[in-house]
Coordinates of C-alpha atoms in Angstrom, one line a residue:
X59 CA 0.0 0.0 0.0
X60 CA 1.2 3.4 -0.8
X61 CA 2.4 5.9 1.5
X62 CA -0.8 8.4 1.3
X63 CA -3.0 5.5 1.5
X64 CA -1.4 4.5 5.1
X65 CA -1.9 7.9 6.0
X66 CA -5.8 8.1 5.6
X67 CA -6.3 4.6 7.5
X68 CA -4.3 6.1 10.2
X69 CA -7.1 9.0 9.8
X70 CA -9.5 7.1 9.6
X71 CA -8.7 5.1 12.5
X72 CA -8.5 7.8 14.8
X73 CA -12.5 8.6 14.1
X74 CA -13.6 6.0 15.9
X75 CA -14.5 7.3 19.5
X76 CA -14.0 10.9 19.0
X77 CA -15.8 13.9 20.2
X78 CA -16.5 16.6 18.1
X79 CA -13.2 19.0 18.9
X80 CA -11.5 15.8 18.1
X81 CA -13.0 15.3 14.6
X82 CA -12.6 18.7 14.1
X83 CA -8.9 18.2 14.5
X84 CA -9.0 14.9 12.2
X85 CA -10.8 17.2 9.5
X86 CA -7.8 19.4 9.4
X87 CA -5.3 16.4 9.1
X88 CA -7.4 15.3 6.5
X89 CA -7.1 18.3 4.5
X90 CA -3.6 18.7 5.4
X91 CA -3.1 15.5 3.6
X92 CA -4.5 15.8 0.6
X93 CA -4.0 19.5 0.3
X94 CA -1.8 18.7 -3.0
X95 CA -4.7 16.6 -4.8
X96 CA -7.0 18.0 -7.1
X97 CA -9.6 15.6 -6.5
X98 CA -10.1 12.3 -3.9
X99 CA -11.4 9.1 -3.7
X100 CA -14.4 8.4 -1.6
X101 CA -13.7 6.4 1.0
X102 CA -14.6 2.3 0.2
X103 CA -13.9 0.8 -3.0
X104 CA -13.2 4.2 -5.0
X105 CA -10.3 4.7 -2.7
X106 CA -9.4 1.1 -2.6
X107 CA -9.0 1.0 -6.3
X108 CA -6.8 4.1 -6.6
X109 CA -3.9 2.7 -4.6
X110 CA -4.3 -0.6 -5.8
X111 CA -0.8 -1.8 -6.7
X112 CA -2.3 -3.9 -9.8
X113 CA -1.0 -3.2 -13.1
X114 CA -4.3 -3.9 -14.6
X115 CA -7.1 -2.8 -13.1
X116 CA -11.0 -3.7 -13.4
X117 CA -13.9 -1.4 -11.8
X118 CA -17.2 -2.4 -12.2
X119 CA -20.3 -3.0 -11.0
X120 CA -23.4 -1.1 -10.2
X121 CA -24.1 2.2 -12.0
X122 CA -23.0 5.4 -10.3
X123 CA -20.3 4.0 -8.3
X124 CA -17.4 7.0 -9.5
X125 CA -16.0 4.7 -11.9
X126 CA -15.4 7.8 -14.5
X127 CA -14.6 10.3 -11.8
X128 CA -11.8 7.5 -10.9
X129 CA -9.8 7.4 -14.1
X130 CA -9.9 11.4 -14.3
X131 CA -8.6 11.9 -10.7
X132 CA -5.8 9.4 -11.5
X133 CA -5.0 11.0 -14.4
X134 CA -5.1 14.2 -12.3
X135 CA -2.9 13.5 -9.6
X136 CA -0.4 10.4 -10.1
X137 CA 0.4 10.1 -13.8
X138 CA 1.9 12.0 -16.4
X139 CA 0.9 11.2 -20.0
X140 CA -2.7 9.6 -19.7
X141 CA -5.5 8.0 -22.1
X142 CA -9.2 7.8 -21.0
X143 CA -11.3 6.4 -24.1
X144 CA -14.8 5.6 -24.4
X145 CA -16.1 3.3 -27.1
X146 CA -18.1 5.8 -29.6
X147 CA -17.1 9.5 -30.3
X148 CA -20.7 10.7 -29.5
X149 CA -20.0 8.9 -25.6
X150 CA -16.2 10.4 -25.9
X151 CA -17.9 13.9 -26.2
X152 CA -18.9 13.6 -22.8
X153 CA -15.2 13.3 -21.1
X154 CA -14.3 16.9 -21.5
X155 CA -17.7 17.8 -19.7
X156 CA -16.7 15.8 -16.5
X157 CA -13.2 17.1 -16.7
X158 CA -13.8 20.6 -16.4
X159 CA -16.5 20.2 -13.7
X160 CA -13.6 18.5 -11.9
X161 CA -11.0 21.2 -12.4
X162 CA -13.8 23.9 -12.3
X163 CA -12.8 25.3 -15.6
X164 CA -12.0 24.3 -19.1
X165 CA -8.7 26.3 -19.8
X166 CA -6.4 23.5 -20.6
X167 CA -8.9 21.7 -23.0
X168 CA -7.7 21.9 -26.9
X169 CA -10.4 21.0 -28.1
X170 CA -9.3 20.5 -31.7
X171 CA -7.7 17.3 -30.7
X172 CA -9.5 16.5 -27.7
X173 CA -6.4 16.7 -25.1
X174 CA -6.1 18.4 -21.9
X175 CA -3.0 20.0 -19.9
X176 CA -3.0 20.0 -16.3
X177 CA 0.2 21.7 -15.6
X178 CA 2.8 19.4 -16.7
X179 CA 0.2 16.4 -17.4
X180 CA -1.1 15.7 -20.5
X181 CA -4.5 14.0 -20.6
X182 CA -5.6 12.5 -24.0
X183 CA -9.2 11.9 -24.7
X184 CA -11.5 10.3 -27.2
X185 CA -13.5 7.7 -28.9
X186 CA -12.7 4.0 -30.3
X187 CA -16.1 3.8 -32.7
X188 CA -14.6 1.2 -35.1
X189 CA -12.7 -1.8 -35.0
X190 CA -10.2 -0.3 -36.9
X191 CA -9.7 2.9 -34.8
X192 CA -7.3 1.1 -32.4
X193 CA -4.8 1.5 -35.2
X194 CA -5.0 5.9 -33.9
X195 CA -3.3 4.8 -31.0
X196 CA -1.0 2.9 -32.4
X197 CA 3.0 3.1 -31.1
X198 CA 1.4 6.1 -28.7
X199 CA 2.8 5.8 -25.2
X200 CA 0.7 6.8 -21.6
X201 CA 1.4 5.9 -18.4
X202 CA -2.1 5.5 -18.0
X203 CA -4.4 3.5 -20.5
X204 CA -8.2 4.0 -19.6
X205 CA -11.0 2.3 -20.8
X206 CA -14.5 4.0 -19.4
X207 CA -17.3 1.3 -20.0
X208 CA -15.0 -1.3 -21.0
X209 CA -17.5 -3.6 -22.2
X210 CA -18.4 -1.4 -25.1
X211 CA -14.8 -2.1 -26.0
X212 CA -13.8 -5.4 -28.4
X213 CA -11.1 -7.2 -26.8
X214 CA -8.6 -6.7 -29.4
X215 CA -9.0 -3.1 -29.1
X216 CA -8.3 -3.7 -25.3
X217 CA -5.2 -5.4 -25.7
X218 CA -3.7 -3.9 -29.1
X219 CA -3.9 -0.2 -27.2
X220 CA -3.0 -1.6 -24.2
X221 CA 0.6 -2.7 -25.8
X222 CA 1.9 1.0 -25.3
X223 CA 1.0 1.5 -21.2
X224 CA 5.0 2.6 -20.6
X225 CA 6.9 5.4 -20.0
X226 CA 10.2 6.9 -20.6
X227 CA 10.7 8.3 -16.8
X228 CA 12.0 4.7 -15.0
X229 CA 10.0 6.8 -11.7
X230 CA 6.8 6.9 -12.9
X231 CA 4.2 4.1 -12.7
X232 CA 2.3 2.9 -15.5
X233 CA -0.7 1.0 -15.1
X234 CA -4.2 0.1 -17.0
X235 CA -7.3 0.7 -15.1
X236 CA -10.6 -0.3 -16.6
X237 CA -14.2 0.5 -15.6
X238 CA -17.5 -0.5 -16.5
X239 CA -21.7 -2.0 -15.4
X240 CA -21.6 -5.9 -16.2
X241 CA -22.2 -7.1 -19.8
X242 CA -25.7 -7.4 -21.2
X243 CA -25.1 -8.9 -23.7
X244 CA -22.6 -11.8 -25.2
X245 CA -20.3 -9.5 -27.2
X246 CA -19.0 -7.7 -23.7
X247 CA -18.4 -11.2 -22.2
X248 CA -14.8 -11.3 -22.7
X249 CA -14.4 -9.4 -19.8
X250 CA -15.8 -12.1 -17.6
X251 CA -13.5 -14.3 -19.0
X252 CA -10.6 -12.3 -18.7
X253 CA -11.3 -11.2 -14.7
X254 CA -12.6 -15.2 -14.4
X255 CA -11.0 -15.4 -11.1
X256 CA -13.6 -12.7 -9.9
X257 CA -16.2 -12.9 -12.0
X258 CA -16.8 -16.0 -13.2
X259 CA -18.6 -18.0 -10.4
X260 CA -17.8 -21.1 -12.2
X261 CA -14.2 -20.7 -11.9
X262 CA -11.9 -23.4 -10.0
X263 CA -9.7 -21.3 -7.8
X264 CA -12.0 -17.6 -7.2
X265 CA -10.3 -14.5 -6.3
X266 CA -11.7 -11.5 -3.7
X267 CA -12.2 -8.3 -4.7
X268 CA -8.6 -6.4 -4.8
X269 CA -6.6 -9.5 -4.7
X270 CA -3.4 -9.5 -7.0
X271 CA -3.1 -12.4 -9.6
X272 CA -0.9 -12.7 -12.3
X273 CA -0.8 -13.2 -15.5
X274 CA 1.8 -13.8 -18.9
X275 CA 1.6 -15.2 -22.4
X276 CA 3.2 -19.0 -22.8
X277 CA 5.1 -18.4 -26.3
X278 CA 4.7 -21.8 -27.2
X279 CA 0.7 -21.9 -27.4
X280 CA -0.1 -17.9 -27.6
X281 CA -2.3 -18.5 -24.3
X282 CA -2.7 -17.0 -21.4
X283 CA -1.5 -18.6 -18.2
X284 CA -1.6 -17.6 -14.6
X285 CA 1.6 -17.9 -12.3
X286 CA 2.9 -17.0 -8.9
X287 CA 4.4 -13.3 -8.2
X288 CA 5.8 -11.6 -10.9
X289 CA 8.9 -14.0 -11.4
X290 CA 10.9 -14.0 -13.9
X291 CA 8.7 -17.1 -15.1
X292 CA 10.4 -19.7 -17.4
X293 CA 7.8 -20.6 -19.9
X294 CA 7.8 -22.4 -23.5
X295 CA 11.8 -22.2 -22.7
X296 CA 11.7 -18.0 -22.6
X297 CA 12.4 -16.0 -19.4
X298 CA 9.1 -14.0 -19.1
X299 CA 7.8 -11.6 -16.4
X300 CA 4.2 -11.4 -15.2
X301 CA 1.8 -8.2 -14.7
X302 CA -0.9 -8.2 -12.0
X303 CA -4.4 -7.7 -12.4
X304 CA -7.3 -7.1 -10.0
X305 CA -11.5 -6.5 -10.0
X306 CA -12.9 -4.1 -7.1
X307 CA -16.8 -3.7 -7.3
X308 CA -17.7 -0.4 -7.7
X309 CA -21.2 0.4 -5.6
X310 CA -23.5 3.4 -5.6
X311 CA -24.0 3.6 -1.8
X312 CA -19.9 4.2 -1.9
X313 CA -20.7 7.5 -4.1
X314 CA -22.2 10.0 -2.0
X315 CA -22.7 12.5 -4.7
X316 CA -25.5 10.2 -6.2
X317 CA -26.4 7.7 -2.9
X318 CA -27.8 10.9 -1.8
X319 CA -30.2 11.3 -5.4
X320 CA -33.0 9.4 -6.3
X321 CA -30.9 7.6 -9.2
X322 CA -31.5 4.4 -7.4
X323 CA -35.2 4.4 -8.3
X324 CA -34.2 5.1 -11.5
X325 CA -32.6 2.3 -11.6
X326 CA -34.8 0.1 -9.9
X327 CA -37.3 0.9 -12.9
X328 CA -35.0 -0.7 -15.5
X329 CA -36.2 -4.0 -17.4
X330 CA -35.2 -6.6 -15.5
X331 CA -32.0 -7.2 -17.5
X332 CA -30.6 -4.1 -17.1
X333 CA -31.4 -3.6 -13.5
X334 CA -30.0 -6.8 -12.9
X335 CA -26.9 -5.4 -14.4
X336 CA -26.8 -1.9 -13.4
X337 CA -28.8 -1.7 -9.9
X338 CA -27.3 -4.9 -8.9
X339 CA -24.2 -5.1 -10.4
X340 CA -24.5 -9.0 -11.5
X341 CA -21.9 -9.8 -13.8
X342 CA -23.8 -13.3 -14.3
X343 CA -26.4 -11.7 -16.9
X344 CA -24.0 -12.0 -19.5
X345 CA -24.0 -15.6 -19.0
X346 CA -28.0 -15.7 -19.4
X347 CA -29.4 -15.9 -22.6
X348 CA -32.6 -13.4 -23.9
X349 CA -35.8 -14.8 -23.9
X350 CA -36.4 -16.5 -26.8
X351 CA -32.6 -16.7 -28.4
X352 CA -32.4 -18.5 -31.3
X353 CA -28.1 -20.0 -30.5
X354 CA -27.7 -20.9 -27.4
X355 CA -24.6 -18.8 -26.1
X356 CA -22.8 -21.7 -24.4
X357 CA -22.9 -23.7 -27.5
X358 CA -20.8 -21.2 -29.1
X359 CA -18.2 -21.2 -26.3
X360 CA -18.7 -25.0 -26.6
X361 CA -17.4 -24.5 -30.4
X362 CA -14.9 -21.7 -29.7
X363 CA -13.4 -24.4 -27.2
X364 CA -13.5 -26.7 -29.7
X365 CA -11.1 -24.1 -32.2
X366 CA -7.5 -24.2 -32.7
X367 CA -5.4 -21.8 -34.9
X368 CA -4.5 -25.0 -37.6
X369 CA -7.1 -26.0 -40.1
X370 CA -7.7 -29.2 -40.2
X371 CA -5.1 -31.1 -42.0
X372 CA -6.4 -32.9 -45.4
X373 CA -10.0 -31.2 -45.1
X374 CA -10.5 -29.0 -47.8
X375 CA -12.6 -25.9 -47.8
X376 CA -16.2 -26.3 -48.8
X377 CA -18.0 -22.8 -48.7
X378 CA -17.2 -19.4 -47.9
X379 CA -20.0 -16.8 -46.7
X380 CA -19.6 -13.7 -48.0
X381 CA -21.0 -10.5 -46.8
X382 CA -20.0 -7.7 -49.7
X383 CA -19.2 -4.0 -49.0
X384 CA -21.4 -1.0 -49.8
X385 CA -18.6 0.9 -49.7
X386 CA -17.7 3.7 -47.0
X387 CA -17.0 2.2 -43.4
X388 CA -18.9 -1.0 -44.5
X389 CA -16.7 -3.5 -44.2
X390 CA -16.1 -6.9 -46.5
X391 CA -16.3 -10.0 -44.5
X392 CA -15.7 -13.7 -45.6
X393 CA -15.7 -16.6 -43.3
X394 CA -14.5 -20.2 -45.3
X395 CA -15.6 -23.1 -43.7
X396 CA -13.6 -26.4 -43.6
X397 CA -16.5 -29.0 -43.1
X398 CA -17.4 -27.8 -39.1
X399 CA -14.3 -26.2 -38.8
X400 CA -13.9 -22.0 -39.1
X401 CA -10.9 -20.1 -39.1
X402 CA -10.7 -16.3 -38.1
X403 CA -13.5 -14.3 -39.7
X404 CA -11.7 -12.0 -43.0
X405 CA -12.5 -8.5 -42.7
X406 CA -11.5 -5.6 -45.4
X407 CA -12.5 -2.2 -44.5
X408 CA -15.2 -1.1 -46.9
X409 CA -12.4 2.4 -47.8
X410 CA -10.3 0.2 -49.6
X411 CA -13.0 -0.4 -52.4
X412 CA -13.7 2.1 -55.1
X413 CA -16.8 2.2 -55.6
X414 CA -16.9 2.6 -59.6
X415 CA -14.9 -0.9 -59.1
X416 CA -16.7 -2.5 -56.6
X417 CA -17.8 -5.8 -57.8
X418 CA -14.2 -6.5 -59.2
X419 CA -12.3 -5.7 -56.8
X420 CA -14.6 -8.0 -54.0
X421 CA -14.4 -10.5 -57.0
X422 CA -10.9 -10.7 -56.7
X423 CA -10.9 -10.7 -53.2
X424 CA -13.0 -13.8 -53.3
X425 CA -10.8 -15.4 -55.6
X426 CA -8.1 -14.7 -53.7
X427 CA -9.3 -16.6 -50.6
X428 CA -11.0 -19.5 -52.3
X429 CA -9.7 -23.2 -52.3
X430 CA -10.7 -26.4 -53.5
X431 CA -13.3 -25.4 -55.8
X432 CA -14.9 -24.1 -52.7
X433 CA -18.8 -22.4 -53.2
X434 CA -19.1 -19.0 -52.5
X435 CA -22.2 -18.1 -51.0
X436 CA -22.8 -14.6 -51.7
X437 CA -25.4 -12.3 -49.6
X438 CA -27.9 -10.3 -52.0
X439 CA -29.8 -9.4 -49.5
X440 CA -28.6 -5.4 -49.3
X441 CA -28.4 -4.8 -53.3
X442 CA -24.7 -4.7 -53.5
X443 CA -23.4 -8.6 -54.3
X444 CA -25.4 -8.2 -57.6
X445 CA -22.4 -7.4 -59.6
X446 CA -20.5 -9.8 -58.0
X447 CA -22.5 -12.5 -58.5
X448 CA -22.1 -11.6 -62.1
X449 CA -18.2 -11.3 -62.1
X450 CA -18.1 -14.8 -60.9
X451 CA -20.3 -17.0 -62.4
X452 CA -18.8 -14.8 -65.9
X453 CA -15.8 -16.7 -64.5
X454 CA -17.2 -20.1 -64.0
X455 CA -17.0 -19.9 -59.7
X456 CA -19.2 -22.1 -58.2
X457 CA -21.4 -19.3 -56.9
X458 CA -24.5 -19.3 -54.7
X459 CA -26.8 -16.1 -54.4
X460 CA -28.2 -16.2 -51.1
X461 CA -31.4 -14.0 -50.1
X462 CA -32.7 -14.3 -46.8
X463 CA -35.9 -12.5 -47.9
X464 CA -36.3 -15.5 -50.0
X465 CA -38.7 -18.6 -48.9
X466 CA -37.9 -21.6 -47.5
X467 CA -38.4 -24.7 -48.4
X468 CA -36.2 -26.3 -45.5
X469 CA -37.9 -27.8 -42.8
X470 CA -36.5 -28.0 -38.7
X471 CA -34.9 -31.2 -38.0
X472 CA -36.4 -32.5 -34.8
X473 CA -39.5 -31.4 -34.8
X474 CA -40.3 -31.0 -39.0
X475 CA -41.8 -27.3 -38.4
X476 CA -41.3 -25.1 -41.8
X477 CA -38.9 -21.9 -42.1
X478 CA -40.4 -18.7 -42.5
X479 CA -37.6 -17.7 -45.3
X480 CA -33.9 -18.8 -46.1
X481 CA -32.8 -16.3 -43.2
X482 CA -34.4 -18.1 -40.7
X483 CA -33.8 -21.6 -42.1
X484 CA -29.5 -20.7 -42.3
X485 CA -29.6 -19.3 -38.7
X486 CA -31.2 -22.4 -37.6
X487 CA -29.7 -25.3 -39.6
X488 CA -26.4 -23.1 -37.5
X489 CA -28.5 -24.0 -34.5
X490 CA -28.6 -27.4 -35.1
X491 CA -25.2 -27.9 -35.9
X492 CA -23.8 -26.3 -32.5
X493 CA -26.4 -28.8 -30.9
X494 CA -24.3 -30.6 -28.4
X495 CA -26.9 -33.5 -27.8
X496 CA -26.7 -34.4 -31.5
X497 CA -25.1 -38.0 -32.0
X498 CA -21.1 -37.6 -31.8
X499 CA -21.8 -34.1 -30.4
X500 CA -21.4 -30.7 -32.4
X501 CA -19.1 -30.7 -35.2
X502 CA -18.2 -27.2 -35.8
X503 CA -15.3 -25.2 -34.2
X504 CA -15.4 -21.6 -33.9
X505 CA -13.0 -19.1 -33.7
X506 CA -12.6 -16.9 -30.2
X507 CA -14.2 -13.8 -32.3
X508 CA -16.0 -11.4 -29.8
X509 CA -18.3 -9.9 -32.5
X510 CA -19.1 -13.2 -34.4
X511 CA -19.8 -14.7 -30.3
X512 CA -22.4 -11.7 -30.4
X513 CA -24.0 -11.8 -33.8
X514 CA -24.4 -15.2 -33.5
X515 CA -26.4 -15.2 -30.1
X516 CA -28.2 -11.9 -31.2
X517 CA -31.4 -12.7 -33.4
X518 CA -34.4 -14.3 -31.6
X519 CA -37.4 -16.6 -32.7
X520 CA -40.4 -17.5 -32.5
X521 CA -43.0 -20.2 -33.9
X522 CA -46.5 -18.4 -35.8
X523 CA -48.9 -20.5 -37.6
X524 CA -46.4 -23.8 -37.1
X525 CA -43.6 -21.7 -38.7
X526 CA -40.3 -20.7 -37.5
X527 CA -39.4 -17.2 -38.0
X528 CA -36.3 -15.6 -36.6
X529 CA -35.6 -11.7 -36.1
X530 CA -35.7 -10.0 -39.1
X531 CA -31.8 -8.5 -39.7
X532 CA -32.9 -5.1 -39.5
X533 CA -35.0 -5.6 -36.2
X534 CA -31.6 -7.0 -35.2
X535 CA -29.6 -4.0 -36.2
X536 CA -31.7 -1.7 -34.5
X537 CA -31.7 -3.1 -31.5
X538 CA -27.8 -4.0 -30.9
X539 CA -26.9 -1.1 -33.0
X540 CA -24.8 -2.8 -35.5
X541 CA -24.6 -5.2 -38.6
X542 CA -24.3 -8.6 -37.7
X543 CA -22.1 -9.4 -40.8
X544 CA -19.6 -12.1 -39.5
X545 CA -22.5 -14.1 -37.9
X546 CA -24.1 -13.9 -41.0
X547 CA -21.2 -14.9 -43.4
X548 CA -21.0 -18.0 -40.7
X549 CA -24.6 -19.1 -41.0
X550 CA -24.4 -18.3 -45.0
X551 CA -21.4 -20.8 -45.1
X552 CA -22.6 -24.2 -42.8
X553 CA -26.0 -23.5 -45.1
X554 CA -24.2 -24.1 -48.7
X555 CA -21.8 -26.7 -49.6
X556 CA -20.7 -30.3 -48.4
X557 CA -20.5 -31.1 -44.7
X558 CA -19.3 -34.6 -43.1
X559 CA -22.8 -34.3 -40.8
X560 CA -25.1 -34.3 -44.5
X561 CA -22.7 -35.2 -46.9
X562 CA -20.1 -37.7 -45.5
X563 CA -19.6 -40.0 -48.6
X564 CA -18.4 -36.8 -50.6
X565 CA -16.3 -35.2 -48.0
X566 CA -14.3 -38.7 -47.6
X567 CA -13.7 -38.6 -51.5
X568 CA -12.8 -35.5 -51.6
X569 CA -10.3 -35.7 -48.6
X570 CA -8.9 -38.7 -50.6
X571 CA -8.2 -37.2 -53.6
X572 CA -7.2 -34.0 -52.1
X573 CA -4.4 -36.1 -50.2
X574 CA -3.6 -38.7 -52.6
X575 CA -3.4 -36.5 -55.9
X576 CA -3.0 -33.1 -55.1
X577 CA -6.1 -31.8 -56.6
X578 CA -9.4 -30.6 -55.7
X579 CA -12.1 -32.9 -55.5
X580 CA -15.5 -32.5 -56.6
X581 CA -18.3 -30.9 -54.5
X582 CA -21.6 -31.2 -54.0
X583 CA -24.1 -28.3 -54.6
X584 CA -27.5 -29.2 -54.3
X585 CA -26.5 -32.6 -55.9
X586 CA -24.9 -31.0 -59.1
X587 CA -21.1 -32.4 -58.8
X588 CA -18.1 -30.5 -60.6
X589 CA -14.5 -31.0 -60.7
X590 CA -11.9 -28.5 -60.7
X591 CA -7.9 -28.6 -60.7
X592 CA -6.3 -27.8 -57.2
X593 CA -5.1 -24.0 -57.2

């Protein structure tokens, strides 16, 4: 514990029993003490998280527990060159606000680029809206790396930005401190399983609220593993070092300024999802699935247990879902399937196309990725795979236009019920692929992908007139605020083109003639075989 911090429990201490004169005297102590700082903690968890001596700090909990007010007063007082980032500009807007109410003015504010100066300290602000934004803070150094509502935050932008928390003075600390309500949903559950120890109530050896644990890469498997101290560790034969990491639970009693409101009956008025989350601070929503979810969410852990980072050796690809660009900050994604097994979704910013050239260009792409005489099943749905439909069956690709507008002629396995439209029918036959009661259990393997966890587990259903119809992609959109392309390139993929599960005959002659001559077997679309030379 730090120096200060032993200086207020000695304060604090000293309240018990005391008349008023005597608290009078403590008062002045008090502010004899912190007469240097800018801003405090509150006493409780607020205070226990700023002199926590983790390098990597998480805290969350229930809304209105000072979990803002706690990156900007470390920022403040103890570091020199600080980061504070919330997910979307429009939420980033509202960091300079709290600032200045802080420092009661807003004279150090550039607001051109979004950094303050507080005497010597620099304090650099702002939004992480896209994926691809990480790349601004790229080779950037802060002592301080802040993440306000962490959860909003993918977990490569986490760690990617998190790469530069150093400094160039050896005396000053550097150290990441998170904050953030529980998840509501599955794309924000990597933070569960990052702070398992605390969070997860499954987990096999649970850590208390401030405890130090910590954590390195082994180089041999890319993996994260937990060790004792900060060593030096020998792991995968390479002399590492290990940085700590710690949860406190923020609460809003611990905040006078709002304990003292009525915000907790706003809170208490939330559906019950959200006040779960943010009243109570339950980090176990995130592990309960919506009302009426269409994918399980443990069944897609269950597959993204299942991945490794090798394809499958001697399985040849047998569709790729494609999801093309409309240009701007639409992106390009493409997920090839190897029978059940997925590698890492492929995503092209939508500014790299030209839009006069659009339908070449994601042609080429296509081409590009494709193997083994591989289908391509290309969404229509939005208008803009038209022309590259054309470009590749004008080229003789086995090509699959997919409409999820389009009806279904597909029926539910188990229970024989119709689909509503090809949308419904692709998200489901996903469904009953991740099935783990199925005979042999699931075959497909997922990649770790946050976003594809989420779009995946997003869309609901429901049965009308003995038909199954899952949430339209728009009502899907509005609602989480996003495209759901990766899911949707996923389902597009295990809908189209051979599988072991429906095809086994054909995948076994293909895998033999892929490893016995070197070329690409035929495959089966919709019973129409073709053969094709190996590229």
């Amino acid at each position: 514990m730090s120096e200060a911090a032993v200086q207020l429990d000695a304060i604090l201490d000293k309240l018990k029993g005391l008349d008023q004169e005597q608290i009078q005297q403590v008062a002045y102590e008090v502010m004899e003490a912190t007469k240097d700082k800018i801003w405090i903690p509150n006493p409780g968890p607020q205070r226990t998280a700023y002199y926590s001596e983790a390098d990597e700090l998480f805290y969350g909990g229930q809304a209105g527990g000072g979990k803002t007010d706690l990156i900007m007063g470390l920022a403040i007082n103890e570091h020199h060159r600080s980061l504070i980032l919330r997910r979307t500009n429009k939420e980033a807007e509202k960091l300079p606000e709290r600032m200045s109410e802080i420092l009661g003015s807003d004279s150090g504010l550039n607001r051109s680029t979004g950094t303050w100066r507080v005497g010597e300290k620099i304090i650099d602000m702002g939004g992480c809206q896209l994926e691809s934004d990480k790349q601004k803070r790229k080779g950037i150094p802060h002592d301080l790396k802040a993440f306000d509502e962490l959860p909003d935050f993918s977990e490569s932008q986490y760690t990617f930005i998190c790469a530069w928390n150093r400094s160039a003075n050896p005396g000053q600390r550097c150290r990441i401190v998170a904050t953030g309500n529980p998840p509501t949903d599955p794309e924000g559950y990597w933070v569960i399983r990052r702070w398992a120890a605390w969070l997860d109530p499954t987990h096999p050896n649970p850590a208390k609220d401030g405890e130090l644990r910590w954590y390195t890469t082994d180089p041999s498997t890319g993996k994260e593993v937990e060790v004792e101290g900060r060593g030096p560790h020998f792991i995968g034969g390479e002399e590492v070092f290990a940085r700590s990491r710690t949860f406190i639970r923020a609460k809003l009693q611990d905040n006078p300024d709002l304990a003292a409101t009525d915000y907790d009956s706003v809170l208490a008025g939330l559906p019950e999802r959200e006040r779960l989350a943010y009243r109570e601070g339950r980090f176990d929503v995130a592990l309960q699935d919506r009302l009426g979810q269409t994918i399980p969410t443990a069944w897609v852990r269950a597959a993204q247990e299942r991945w490794t980072s090798e394809i499958p050796a001697g399985v040849p690809m047998c569709s790729i879902g494609v999801d093309v660009t409309g240009g701007g900050r639409d992106p390009m994604v493409m997920m090839p399937r190897y029978d059940g097994y997925f590698p890492e979704p492929i995503v092209i910013p939508g500014e790299r196309f030209e839009m006069e050239r659009l339908s070449q260009q994601a042609a080429g792409e296509i081409v590009a990725v494709r193997r083994d005489n591989a289908v391509v099943v290309l969404d229509l749905g939005g208008g803009y795979g038209a022309g590259t439909y054309e470009q590749l069956s004008e080229n003789k690709i086995l090509v699959y236009g997919y409409k999820g507008s389009e009806k279904a002629t597909e029926r539910a396995k188990e229970s024989n019920i119709p689909f509503k439209n090809k949308r419904s029918a692709a998200i489901w036959r996903m469904r009953e692929g991740l099935d783990p009661s199925q005979p042999g259990g699931s075959p497909i393997a997922l990649p770790p992908d946050p976003e594809l966890t989420a779009d995946l587990t997003a869309p609901t259903y429901k049965v009308t007139n003995n038909v199954i119809i899952v949430e339209p992609k728009e009502d899907v959109v509005a609602r989480i605020g996003r495209s759901t392309d990766r899911g949707d390139a996923a389902c597009m993929a295990w809908f189209q083109g051979i599988r072991a599960s429906t095809h086994a005959l054909e995948l076994i002659d293909m895998k033999q003639r892929y490893e016995k001559r070197g070329q690409a077997p035929k495959v089966i679309l919709s019973r129409q075989p073709r053969t094709a030379r190996r590229r």
